[in-house]
Amino acid sequence: MNIAELAIKKSVITWTLTFVMLVLGYVSYQGLARLEDPEFAIKEAVVLTPYPGASPAEVQEEVTEVIEKAAQQMGQLDRVESYSSRGMSLVHVIIKDQYRKEQLPQVWDELRRKMADNAKNLPPGAGPIIINDDFGDVYGVYFGLVGDGYTYAELKEVADLLQRELLVAQDVKKIVLFGVLPEAIYVDISRDKTAALGITKQDIFDALRAKNLPVESGNIKFGTQYLAFKPTGEFKSEKDFGNLFIASKRGKLIYLRDVAKIRRGYVEPPSQILRVDGKPAIGIAISTVMGGNAVTMGNAVLKRLEELEDQIPVGMKLVEISMQSKAVTEAVNGFVVNLLEAVGIVIVVLAIFMGVRPGAIIGFILLLTIAASFVVMKYYGIILQRISLGALIIALGMLVDNAIVVVDGMKVKMKQGVDGLQAAKEVVSQNSTPLLGATAVAIMAFASIGGMTNSTGEYCQSLYYVILISLSLSWLTAVTTTPLMTMKFVLSKKDLQKGGEGEAKDPYGGKFYQIYRKFLTGAIKARWVTIAVVVGMFALSLYGFGFVKQLFFPASTRPQFIVECNFREGIHIRETEKEVAKIEDYLRKKEGVTLIASAIGGGHPRFLLTYSVPVEAANQYSSILVSVKDYKMIDKMLPGIQKDLESMFPDACINVKKFNLGPATGGKIQLRINGTDPEVLRELAEKAMNIFREEGAKAVRSEWGEKIKVPVPILAEDRAMALGITRPMVAQAIEANFSGTTTCVYRSLLYTSKCV
C-alpha cells in the first residue's frame, strides 16, 4: 500500500488533518514574529577609552595599542579598526564571520575579561574602558520629540517620562534617548573680585567639590532599628550655590554669589544634536526583543502613546522618523497579495489548459502547502522578514509542480476508464520518487546559501530553510491530499455520465494535442535544425546575461534616502549645525520631501539594519535622513541633489545615497593601506583618492581626514618651577578659562547636572 492509497482509504483522517493544518497555518501566520530584516548579529563591539588631555598620537601609542594588543589575544578576532582622537581612543573589535549570534555573548564576555586584564597597562589618567557590544541593535521605532517654545530641559523631562512608560509595552527591549543636551550649572568667576578678596579659583573648586560630595556617614542602633545617618548641607537648589561660603586668605567668609555669576545652561559644546524639520529635537529610539514581533511592538507603542497623550504638554509632539512596523506590515500584505495573485493565476492558467476543476484543486493545494509551511516556520522560530517572505514568493512558482503532475496523471487515467483509487496508486507509484528527486534538486539549488558561514549566509539563511520546508511539504501534499481531492473532484458528473470511470476515452484526441504532435514530429525529423536552434538560443542567452546588472543585494524600496556630510576637520559642532541648516532649507524646497531629520556630530541610532555610521564620525559629520512621498522619486532626485550640494559646499565631502538591502557596509570601494610611517601613509592615501576622483567616484575620503591646527601654549619651565606651577596646573587653568572645569555634580529629584 503506497502513501496515496493510504491517504484515500483513510480519507476521514486525511480530511481532518487537512482542515487542522489550514487552521493551524492561519494561527501560526498570525503568531509569527515579524521584522523588516532578518535577525542579524553585527559581529562588532566598540571599545571606548578616554584619555583626557592627550594628543591623538599619545592616545594611539599609550592607549589604543594597548587595547588592540588585548583584543588580538582573542582567537575569534578577525581584525581591529581603531580611531585615535584628542583625549579618546575608539577601537572596533570585529569577530570572524563564522560566529553566529548565539555564540557572541560568550565572545563579548571574553573580550571584557581581556580588557579588564590589560587595564593595568594603561597610563595614569586613562580609562575606564567602556565596551559597547549592543552596537548592532536595530531601533525599529524612532521618534523625534519637538516643541516650539520649549527648552531642551522641558523636552528631556517629557522624553524621560516616555522612556519609562514605553518600556512596559509588549516586545520592547530597550529605549535610548538621542540628541540630549545635558544641563549644567555654570559658575562664572570674576577675576577682579576674587583677586581683591584674596580668593583663588582653586578655593572655589575645593569648596564646591566638598559641598556636594556623597560621603558614608555611618549607622546608629535606635531601639530595635538600625538607621543610617544623612547629614544635611548638600545643594538643594540653584540658590544654594550662591549661598556657599568661600574662605579667603584673610580669614573672611564670602558668599559665592559675591564673586561669581551663577546660571543654569547646557553643556557646551554638545556631543550630538538632533534636528527634525529644522527644529531642535530629542530622539526616542526603541528596539525589539530577540525573536519579537516588530508589528506587535510598534502597535503596542502607539497604543501606549495614545494613553499618555494627556501627559504630553500642548505644543509638544512626537514626529515619526522611522516606523519599522509599517514597513513590515506593507511587506507582509504584499506577500498576501502575491499569494492570492498566484492562486488566481494558477486557477486561471490551469483552467485554460486543464479545466476549472484541476485548477481549483491545485490552487487549494497551494494554499494548504503555504499554511503547512507557516506551521513549521513557527515551530522552528523562523521570522517573517524580507528574506523569508522573498523565499515564499520564489517558492510559489514551484509549489504547484508536484501537484500538477499528480492531478494531470490521474485525470488522464480516469478519462481512460481507470478507477480513481487505481489511478492514484499508479500515478503516485510511478512519479513519487522522480518528483522527490526533482524537489531535492530544486532545494539543493539554494543549499549553498544555507551552508554559507559568513555574514551574507547568516543574513540569507532563512531563504534556504523556507525553500526547504515549503518544497518538501509540496511533495508531501502532492502524494497525499492531492490524490484524494483529484479522485473526488477532478471529473464532473457530466464527464462521468459521458464515460468517465469505467469507460475508455482518449485524452489526447483534442485539436491542441494534434497540433502539438505534428510540431513535435517535425522537430524530431529535423533534429539538426532543432539542435542548432537550441544551441543558438543558449548562446544568445549567455550573451544577453552580460547585460544583466549584477547586484546581490538590491536597493531598498524604503521611501527615504540619506545625505552624509563630512565638513572640514576641526570645525565646531555649532558651525556644522549652521551648514546643515542650509542643506535642510535646500532639501525642504524639493517636491515630494515630507520630513528631514538631521543628526549632527554623529549618526542616527541604527534604525535600519543596513544603516551604518563611519568610525571617525565627530563634530564635522552629519547624517541627514530625508523622507519622500514615494520611493520611485528617489532615483530622479539623487543626481541633482548630489551635484547641487557639491557646488554649495566645495570643501565638504557629500554623499547622497539610497538605502540598500543586506548587511551594512561602508563605501562600495574601500582601500586599506598599511605601514609604519604616518606621513607616507597620508601621502599614499591622497594619491589613491585623487585616482578615484579622476575616475568619477563621489564622496572620496580618508578615515584620517585632514590635518588641523592645534594651539600650543609654551610653558616657561624655569619661571613655572620657581612659582611652584606645574604642567597640570597650567592645563587646568587653560581649560577653566576657555572651556570650563567640571567641579561637582548637582543632584535634584529628577535629574543630575554638572557644575562648571
Short mmCIF file of N, CA and C in Angstrom, two decimals, residues 232-328:
data_model
loop_
_atom_site.label_atom_id
_atom_site.label_comp_id
_atom_site.label_asym_id
_atom_site.label_seq_id
_atom_site.Cartn_x
_atom_site.Cartn_y
_atom_site.Cartn_z
N THR A 232 22.80 66.97 56.53
CA THR A 232 22.37 68.00 55.58
C THR A 232 23.60 68.79 55.12
N GLY A 233 23.34 69.75 54.27
CA GLY A 233 24.42 70.62 53.83
C GLY A 233 24.67 70.58 52.35
N GLU A 234 24.11 69.55 51.64
CA GLU A 234 24.33 69.48 50.20
C GLU A 234 23.46 70.51 49.49
N PHE A 235 23.74 70.73 48.21
CA PHE A 235 22.95 71.69 47.42
C PHE A 235 21.54 71.14 47.22
N LYS A 236 20.56 71.93 47.56
CA LYS A 236 19.16 71.55 47.35
C LYS A 236 18.54 72.30 46.18
N SER A 237 19.08 73.45 45.86
CA SER A 237 18.55 74.25 44.76
C SER A 237 19.68 75.09 44.19
N GLU A 238 19.39 75.75 43.07
CA GLU A 238 20.41 76.61 42.46
C GLU A 238 20.79 77.77 43.38
N LYS A 239 19.84 78.22 44.17
CA LYS A 239 20.10 79.33 45.08
C LYS A 239 21.18 78.97 46.10
N ASP A 240 21.23 77.68 46.46
CA ASP A 240 22.22 77.25 47.45
C ASP A 240 23.65 77.45 46.96
N PHE A 241 23.85 77.45 45.63
CA PHE A 241 25.19 77.69 45.11
C PHE A 241 25.67 79.09 45.49
N GLY A 242 24.77 80.04 45.34
CA GLY A 242 25.15 81.41 45.68
C GLY A 242 25.39 81.61 47.15
N ASN A 243 24.76 80.78 48.00
CA ASN A 243 24.92 80.91 49.45
C ASN A 243 26.12 80.12 49.99
N LEU A 244 26.88 79.54 49.09
CA LEU A 244 28.06 78.78 49.52
C LEU A 244 29.12 79.74 50.06
N PHE A 245 29.67 79.42 51.24
CA PHE A 245 30.73 80.23 51.83
C PHE A 245 32.08 79.83 51.28
N ILE A 246 32.89 80.84 50.94
CA ILE A 246 34.26 80.62 50.50
C ILE A 246 35.18 81.32 51.50
N ALA A 247 36.16 80.58 52.01
CA ALA A 247 37.10 81.18 52.97
C ALA A 247 38.24 81.85 52.22
N SER A 248 38.43 83.15 52.48
CA SER A 248 39.51 83.88 51.82
C SER A 248 40.82 83.69 52.59
N LYS A 249 41.92 84.12 51.98
CA LYS A 249 43.22 84.02 52.64
C LYS A 249 43.30 84.91 53.87
N ARG A 250 42.42 85.90 53.92
CA ARG A 250 42.41 86.83 55.04
C ARG A 250 41.51 86.35 56.17
N GLY A 251 40.95 85.18 56.03
CA GLY A 251 40.14 84.60 57.09
C GLY A 251 38.68 84.99 57.05
N LYS A 252 38.25 85.69 56.02
CA LYS A 252 36.85 86.08 55.91
C LYS A 252 36.05 85.04 55.14
N LEU A 253 34.75 84.95 55.48
CA LEU A 253 33.85 84.07 54.75
C LEU A 253 33.04 84.91 53.77
N ILE A 254 33.07 84.52 52.51
CA ILE A 254 32.45 85.31 51.45
C ILE A 254 31.48 84.42 50.69
N TYR A 255 30.30 84.96 50.38
CA TYR A 255 29.33 84.22 49.60
C TYR A 255 29.85 84.04 48.16
N LEU A 256 29.57 82.88 47.59
CA LEU A 256 29.99 82.64 46.21
C LEU A 256 29.31 83.61 45.26
N ARG A 257 28.08 83.99 45.57
CA ARG A 257 27.36 84.92 44.68
C ARG A 257 28.02 86.29 44.63
N ASP A 258 28.87 86.59 45.60
CA ASP A 258 29.54 87.89 45.61
C ASP A 258 30.73 87.94 44.67
N VAL A 259 31.22 86.78 44.27
CA VAL A 259 32.40 86.77 43.40
C VAL A 259 32.14 86.03 42.08
N ALA A 260 30.91 85.57 41.89
CA ALA A 260 30.63 84.81 40.66
C ALA A 260 29.16 84.94 40.29
N LYS A 261 28.88 84.82 38.99
CA LYS A 261 27.51 84.74 38.49
C LYS A 261 27.14 83.27 38.31
N ILE A 262 25.98 82.91 38.81
CA ILE A 262 25.56 81.51 38.75
C ILE A 262 24.34 81.42 37.83
N ARG A 263 24.41 80.54 36.86
CA ARG A 263 23.32 80.42 35.89
C ARG A 263 23.16 78.95 35.48
N ARG A 264 21.96 78.62 35.06
CA ARG A 264 21.69 77.29 34.55
C ARG A 264 21.78 77.32 33.01
N GLY A 265 22.39 76.32 32.44
CA GLY A 265 22.52 76.23 30.99
C GLY A 265 22.68 74.79 30.56
N TYR A 266 23.28 74.61 29.39
CA TYR A 266 23.52 73.28 28.85
C TYR A 266 25.01 73.09 28.60
N VAL A 267 25.44 71.85 28.66
CA VAL A 267 26.85 71.55 28.43
C VAL A 267 27.21 71.96 27.00
N GLU A 268 28.23 72.78 26.88
CA GLU A 268 28.69 73.26 25.58
C GLU A 268 30.15 72.90 25.39
N PRO A 269 30.52 72.47 24.18
CA PRO A 269 29.63 72.17 23.07
C PRO A 269 28.96 70.81 23.25
N PRO A 270 27.77 70.61 22.69
CA PRO A 270 27.12 69.30 22.80
C PRO A 270 27.87 68.26 21.99
N SER A 271 27.73 67.01 22.37
CA SER A 271 28.39 65.94 21.61
C SER A 271 27.60 65.58 20.36
N GLN A 272 26.26 65.63 20.44
CA GLN A 272 25.41 65.33 19.29
C GLN A 272 24.15 66.19 19.35
N ILE A 273 23.63 66.50 18.17
CA ILE A 273 22.42 67.32 18.05
C ILE A 273 21.47 66.63 17.08
N LEU A 274 20.19 66.68 17.41
CA LEU A 274 19.16 66.16 16.50
C LEU A 274 18.22 67.31 16.13
N ARG A 275 17.95 67.42 14.84
CA ARG A 275 17.00 68.40 14.34
C ARG A 275 15.96 67.67 13.49
N VAL A 276 14.71 67.99 13.69
CA VAL A 276 13.62 67.41 12.90
C VAL A 276 12.87 68.54 12.22
N ASP A 277 12.94 68.56 10.90
CA ASP A 277 12.34 69.64 10.11
C ASP A 277 12.83 71.00 10.58
N GLY A 278 14.12 71.07 10.88
CA GLY A 278 14.74 72.33 11.26
C GLY A 278 14.56 72.73 12.71
N LYS A 279 13.87 71.91 13.51
CA LYS A 279 13.61 72.24 14.91
C LYS A 279 14.45 71.37 15.82
N PRO A 280 14.93 71.92 16.93
CA PRO A 280 15.67 71.08 17.90
C PRO A 280 14.76 69.96 18.40
N ALA A 281 15.34 68.78 18.57
CA ALA A 281 14.53 67.62 18.95
C ALA A 281 15.36 66.68 19.81
N ILE A 282 14.65 65.81 20.51
CA ILE A 282 15.26 64.69 21.22
C ILE A 282 14.73 63.41 20.59
N GLY A 283 15.63 62.54 20.18
CA GLY A 283 15.23 61.29 19.55
C GLY A 283 14.89 60.23 20.58
N ILE A 284 13.85 59.47 20.31
CA ILE A 284 13.45 58.34 21.14
C ILE A 284 13.47 57.11 20.25
N ALA A 285 14.45 56.23 20.47
CA ALA A 285 14.64 55.06 19.62
C ALA A 285 14.35 53.80 20.42
N ILE A 286 13.55 52.89 19.84
CA ILE A 286 13.05 51.71 20.55
C ILE A 286 13.41 50.47 19.75
N SER A 287 14.01 49.48 20.42
CA SER A 287 14.37 48.22 19.76
C SER A 287 13.44 47.10 20.20
N THR A 288 13.39 46.05 19.38
CA THR A 288 12.53 44.90 19.63
C THR A 288 13.33 43.78 20.28
N VAL A 289 12.70 43.04 21.19
CA VAL A 289 13.37 41.91 21.84
C VAL A 289 13.73 40.86 20.80
N MET A 290 14.74 40.06 21.10
CA MET A 290 15.15 38.99 20.21
C MET A 290 13.98 38.05 19.97
N GLY A 291 13.67 37.78 18.70
CA GLY A 291 12.55 36.91 18.36
C GLY A 291 11.20 37.57 18.49
N GLY A 292 11.18 38.89 18.75
CA GLY A 292 9.93 39.61 18.94
C GLY A 292 9.28 39.97 17.62
N ASN A 293 8.10 40.54 17.74
CA ASN A 293 7.29 40.93 16.59
C ASN A 293 7.32 42.45 16.47
N ALA A 294 7.96 42.95 15.42
CA ALA A 294 8.08 44.39 15.24
C ALA A 294 6.72 45.05 15.06
N VAL A 295 5.78 44.35 14.43
CA VAL A 295 4.45 44.91 14.23
C VAL A 295 3.72 45.01 15.56
N THR A 296 3.80 43.94 16.35
CA THR A 296 3.16 43.95 17.68
C THR A 296 3.76 45.03 18.55
N MET A 297 5.10 45.12 18.52
CA MET A 297 5.77 46.14 19.33
C MET A 297 5.38 47.54 18.89
N GLY A 298 5.39 47.79 17.58
CA GLY A 298 5.02 49.11 17.08
C GLY A 298 3.61 49.49 17.45
N ASN A 299 2.68 48.53 17.30
CA ASN A 299 1.28 48.81 17.66
C ASN A 299 1.13 49.05 19.16
N ALA A 300 1.87 48.26 19.97
CA ALA A 300 1.80 48.43 21.42
C ALA A 300 2.33 49.80 21.84
N VAL A 301 3.40 50.25 21.19
CA VAL A 301 3.97 51.57 21.49
C VAL A 301 2.97 52.67 21.13
N LEU A 302 2.35 52.54 19.95
CA LEU A 302 1.38 53.56 19.52
C LEU A 302 0.17 53.59 20.46
N LYS A 303 -0.26 52.41 20.89
CA LYS A 303 -1.39 52.36 21.82
C LYS A 303 -1.03 53.02 23.15
N ARG A 304 0.19 52.73 23.64
CA ARG A 304 0.61 53.33 24.91
C ARG A 304 0.76 54.84 24.78
N LEU A 305 1.20 55.31 23.62
CA LEU A 305 1.33 56.75 23.40
C LEU A 305 -0.04 57.42 23.43
N GLU A 306 -1.06 56.76 22.91
CA GLU A 306 -2.41 57.31 22.98
C GLU A 306 -2.85 57.46 24.44
N GLU A 307 -2.50 56.49 25.26
CA GLU A 307 -2.85 56.55 26.68
C GLU A 307 -2.11 57.67 27.41
N LEU A 308 -0.91 58.01 26.91
CA LEU A 308 -0.10 59.04 27.56
C LEU A 308 -0.30 60.42 26.95
N GLU A 309 -1.22 60.52 26.01
CA GLU A 309 -1.38 61.77 25.26
C GLU A 309 -1.66 62.96 26.18
N ASP A 310 -2.44 62.74 27.25
CA ASP A 310 -2.78 63.86 28.13
C ASP A 310 -1.62 64.28 29.00
N GLN A 311 -0.52 63.49 29.03
CA GLN A 311 0.65 63.86 29.83
C GLN A 311 1.71 64.58 29.00
N ILE A 312 1.47 64.69 27.71
CA ILE A 312 2.39 65.42 26.83
C ILE A 312 1.88 66.85 26.70
N PRO A 313 2.68 67.84 27.07
CA PRO A 313 2.21 69.24 27.04
C PRO A 313 1.74 69.67 25.65
N VAL A 314 0.79 70.58 25.64
CA VAL A 314 0.29 71.14 24.39
C VAL A 314 1.44 71.84 23.67
N GLY A 315 1.59 71.57 22.39
CA GLY A 315 2.68 72.18 21.63
C GLY A 315 3.85 71.24 21.41
N MET A 316 3.95 70.22 22.25
CA MET A 316 4.96 69.18 22.03
C MET A 316 4.34 68.06 21.20
N LYS A 317 5.13 67.48 20.33
CA LYS A 317 4.61 66.36 19.55
C LYS A 317 5.74 65.40 19.19
N LEU A 318 5.34 64.16 18.97
CA LEU A 318 6.27 63.13 18.52
C LEU A 318 6.18 63.01 17.01
N VAL A 319 7.29 63.24 16.34
CA VAL A 319 7.35 63.12 14.88
C VAL A 319 7.93 61.75 14.53
N GLU A 320 7.23 61.03 13.72
CA GLU A 320 7.66 59.68 13.33
C GLU A 320 8.78 59.79 12.29
N ILE A 321 9.98 59.37 12.69
CA ILE A 321 11.12 59.38 11.78
C ILE A 321 11.23 58.05 11.05
N SER A 322 11.07 56.96 11.78
CA SER A 322 11.11 55.63 11.18
C SER A 322 10.21 54.71 11.98
N MET A 323 9.35 53.96 11.29
CA MET A 323 8.44 53.03 11.95
C MET A 323 8.52 51.69 11.22
N GLN A 324 9.31 50.79 11.79
CA GLN A 324 9.54 49.50 11.15
C GLN A 324 8.26 48.71 10.98
N SER A 325 7.34 48.83 11.93
CA SER A 325 6.11 48.04 11.87
C SER A 325 5.33 48.34 10.59
N LYS A 326 5.35 49.57 10.12
CA LYS A 326 4.65 49.90 8.88
C LYS A 326 5.29 49.22 7.68
N ALA A 327 6.64 49.26 7.65
CA ALA A 327 7.34 48.60 6.54
C ALA A 327 7.09 47.10 6.54
N VAL A 328 7.09 46.51 7.75
CA VAL A 328 6.85 45.07 7.85
C VAL A 328 5.42 44.74 7.42
#
